[in-house]
GROMACS .gro file of C-alpha atoms in nm:
model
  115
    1UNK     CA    1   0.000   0.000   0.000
    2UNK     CA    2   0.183   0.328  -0.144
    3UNK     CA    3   0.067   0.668  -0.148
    4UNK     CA    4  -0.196   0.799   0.015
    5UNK     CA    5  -0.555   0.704   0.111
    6UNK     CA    6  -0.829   0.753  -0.179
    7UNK     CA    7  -1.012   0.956   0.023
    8UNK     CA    8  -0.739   1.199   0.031
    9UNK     CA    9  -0.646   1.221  -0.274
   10UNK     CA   10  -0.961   1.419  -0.394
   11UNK     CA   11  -1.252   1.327  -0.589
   12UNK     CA   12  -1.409   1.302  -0.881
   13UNK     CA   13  -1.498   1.692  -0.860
   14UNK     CA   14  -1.155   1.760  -0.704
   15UNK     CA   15  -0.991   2.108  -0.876
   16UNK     CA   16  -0.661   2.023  -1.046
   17UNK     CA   17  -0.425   2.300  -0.881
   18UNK     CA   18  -0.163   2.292  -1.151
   19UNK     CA   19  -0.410   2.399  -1.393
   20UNK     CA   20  -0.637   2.671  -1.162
   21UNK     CA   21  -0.337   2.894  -1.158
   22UNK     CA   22  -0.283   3.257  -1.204
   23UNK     CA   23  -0.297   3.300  -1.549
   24UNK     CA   24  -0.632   3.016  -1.522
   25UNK     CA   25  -0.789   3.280  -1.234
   26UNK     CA   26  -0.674   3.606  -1.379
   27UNK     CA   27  -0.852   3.513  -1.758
   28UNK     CA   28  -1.181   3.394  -1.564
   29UNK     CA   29  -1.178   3.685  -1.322
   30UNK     CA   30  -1.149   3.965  -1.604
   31UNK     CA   31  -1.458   3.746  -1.749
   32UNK     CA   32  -1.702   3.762  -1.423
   33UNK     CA   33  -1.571   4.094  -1.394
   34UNK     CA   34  -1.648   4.173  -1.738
   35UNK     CA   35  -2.034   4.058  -1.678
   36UNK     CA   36  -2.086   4.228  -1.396
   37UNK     CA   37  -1.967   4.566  -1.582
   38UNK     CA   38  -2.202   4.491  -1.855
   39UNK     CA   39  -2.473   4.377  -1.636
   40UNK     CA   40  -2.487   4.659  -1.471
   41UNK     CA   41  -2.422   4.919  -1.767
   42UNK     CA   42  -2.690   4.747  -1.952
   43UNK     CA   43  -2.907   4.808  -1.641
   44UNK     CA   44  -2.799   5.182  -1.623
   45UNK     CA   45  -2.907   5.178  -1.999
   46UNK     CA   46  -3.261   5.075  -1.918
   47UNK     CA   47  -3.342   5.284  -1.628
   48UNK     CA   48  -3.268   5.579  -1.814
   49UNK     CA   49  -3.496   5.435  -2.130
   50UNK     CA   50  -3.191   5.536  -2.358
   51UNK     CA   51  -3.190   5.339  -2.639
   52UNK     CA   52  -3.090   5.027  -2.566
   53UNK     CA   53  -3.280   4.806  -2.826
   54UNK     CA   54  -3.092   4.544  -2.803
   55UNK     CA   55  -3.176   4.390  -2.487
   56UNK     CA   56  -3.439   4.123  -2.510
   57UNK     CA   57  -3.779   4.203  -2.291
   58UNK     CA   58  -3.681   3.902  -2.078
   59UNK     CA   59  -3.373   4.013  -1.966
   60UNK     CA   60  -3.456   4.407  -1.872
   61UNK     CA   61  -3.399   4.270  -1.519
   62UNK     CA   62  -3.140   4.275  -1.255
   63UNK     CA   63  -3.255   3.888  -1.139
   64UNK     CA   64  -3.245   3.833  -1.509
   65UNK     CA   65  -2.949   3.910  -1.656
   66UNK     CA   66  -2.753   3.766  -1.348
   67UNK     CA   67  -2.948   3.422  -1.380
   68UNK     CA   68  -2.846   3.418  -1.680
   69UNK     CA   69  -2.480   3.520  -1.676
   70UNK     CA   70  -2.327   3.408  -1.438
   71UNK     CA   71  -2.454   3.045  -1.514
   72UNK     CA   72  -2.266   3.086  -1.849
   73UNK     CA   73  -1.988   3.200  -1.726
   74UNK     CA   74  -1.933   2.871  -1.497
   75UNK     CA   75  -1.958   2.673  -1.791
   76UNK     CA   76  -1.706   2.898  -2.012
   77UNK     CA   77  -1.474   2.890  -1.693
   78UNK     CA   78  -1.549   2.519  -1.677
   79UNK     CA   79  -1.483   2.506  -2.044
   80UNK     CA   80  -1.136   2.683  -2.004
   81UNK     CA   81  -1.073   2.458  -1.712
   82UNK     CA   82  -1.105   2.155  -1.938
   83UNK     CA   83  -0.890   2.302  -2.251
   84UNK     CA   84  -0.610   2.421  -1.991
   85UNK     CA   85  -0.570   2.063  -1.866
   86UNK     CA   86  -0.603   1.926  -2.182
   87UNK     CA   87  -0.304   2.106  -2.235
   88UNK     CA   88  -0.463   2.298  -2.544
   89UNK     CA   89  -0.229   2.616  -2.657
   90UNK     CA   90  -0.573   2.826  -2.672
   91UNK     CA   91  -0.747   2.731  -2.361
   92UNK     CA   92  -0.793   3.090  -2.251
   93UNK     CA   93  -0.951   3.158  -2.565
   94UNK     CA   94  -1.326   3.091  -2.446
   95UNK     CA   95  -1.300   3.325  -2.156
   96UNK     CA   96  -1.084   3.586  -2.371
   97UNK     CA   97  -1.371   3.579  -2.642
   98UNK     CA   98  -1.646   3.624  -2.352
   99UNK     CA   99  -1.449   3.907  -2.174
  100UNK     CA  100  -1.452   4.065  -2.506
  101UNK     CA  101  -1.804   4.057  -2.591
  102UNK     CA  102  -1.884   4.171  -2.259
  103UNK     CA  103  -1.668   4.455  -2.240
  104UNK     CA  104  -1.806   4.561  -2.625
  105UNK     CA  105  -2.164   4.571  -2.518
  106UNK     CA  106  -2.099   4.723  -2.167
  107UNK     CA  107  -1.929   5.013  -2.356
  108UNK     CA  108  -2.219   4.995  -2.598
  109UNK     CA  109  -2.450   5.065  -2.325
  110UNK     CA  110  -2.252   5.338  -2.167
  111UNK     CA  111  -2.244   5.541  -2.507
  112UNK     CA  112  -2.629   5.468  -2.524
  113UNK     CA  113  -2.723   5.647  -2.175
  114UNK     CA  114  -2.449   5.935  -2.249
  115UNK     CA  115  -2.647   6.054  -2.568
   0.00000   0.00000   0.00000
């Protein structure tokens, strides 16, 4: 008997600390941080009835656009998670591509409630 016990070696939903490094947490925390920005900007964009026609009906809420971001962005970072221990040379590229999109339409919104 080498090594130690199974039940210290993790399980099945056990984080892989060579791969949830800095690099892993700095790419997925610009992305969260990203949706909260244009979460909230989007919000901002609303209250003021600029024109933000872009934004479905069902998600001109707080509850709404939370439920449904930050939900996707646990998969993405899941998704990144999965590529970085794969050892894929673009694993950051999900989160990248998210943080982008966010930070686009949060700006987009911003512009809106300024004109």
């Amino acid at each position: 008997h080498y090594g130690a016990p199974p039940a210290a070696m993790g399980g099945p939903l056990s984080a892989d600390r060579s791969v949830m490094d800095r690099h892993y947490f700095l790419f997925t925390g610009a992305m969260f941080g990203s949706s909260v920005m244009n979460a909230e900007l989007t919000l901002r964009c609303l209250n003021k009835h600029a024109a933000c026609n872009d934004v479905p009906h069902a998600l001109q809420s707080r509850a709404a656009l939370y439920g449904i971001g930050i939900p996707a962005d646990l998969a993405i970072s899941y998704l990144t998670y999965y590529m970085k221990k794969k050892h894929s040379h673009i694993w950051y590229a999900p989160s990248a591509v998210v943080t982008g999109a966010n930070v686009f339409l949060g700006i987009r919104a911003y512009r809106w409630t300024q004109q």
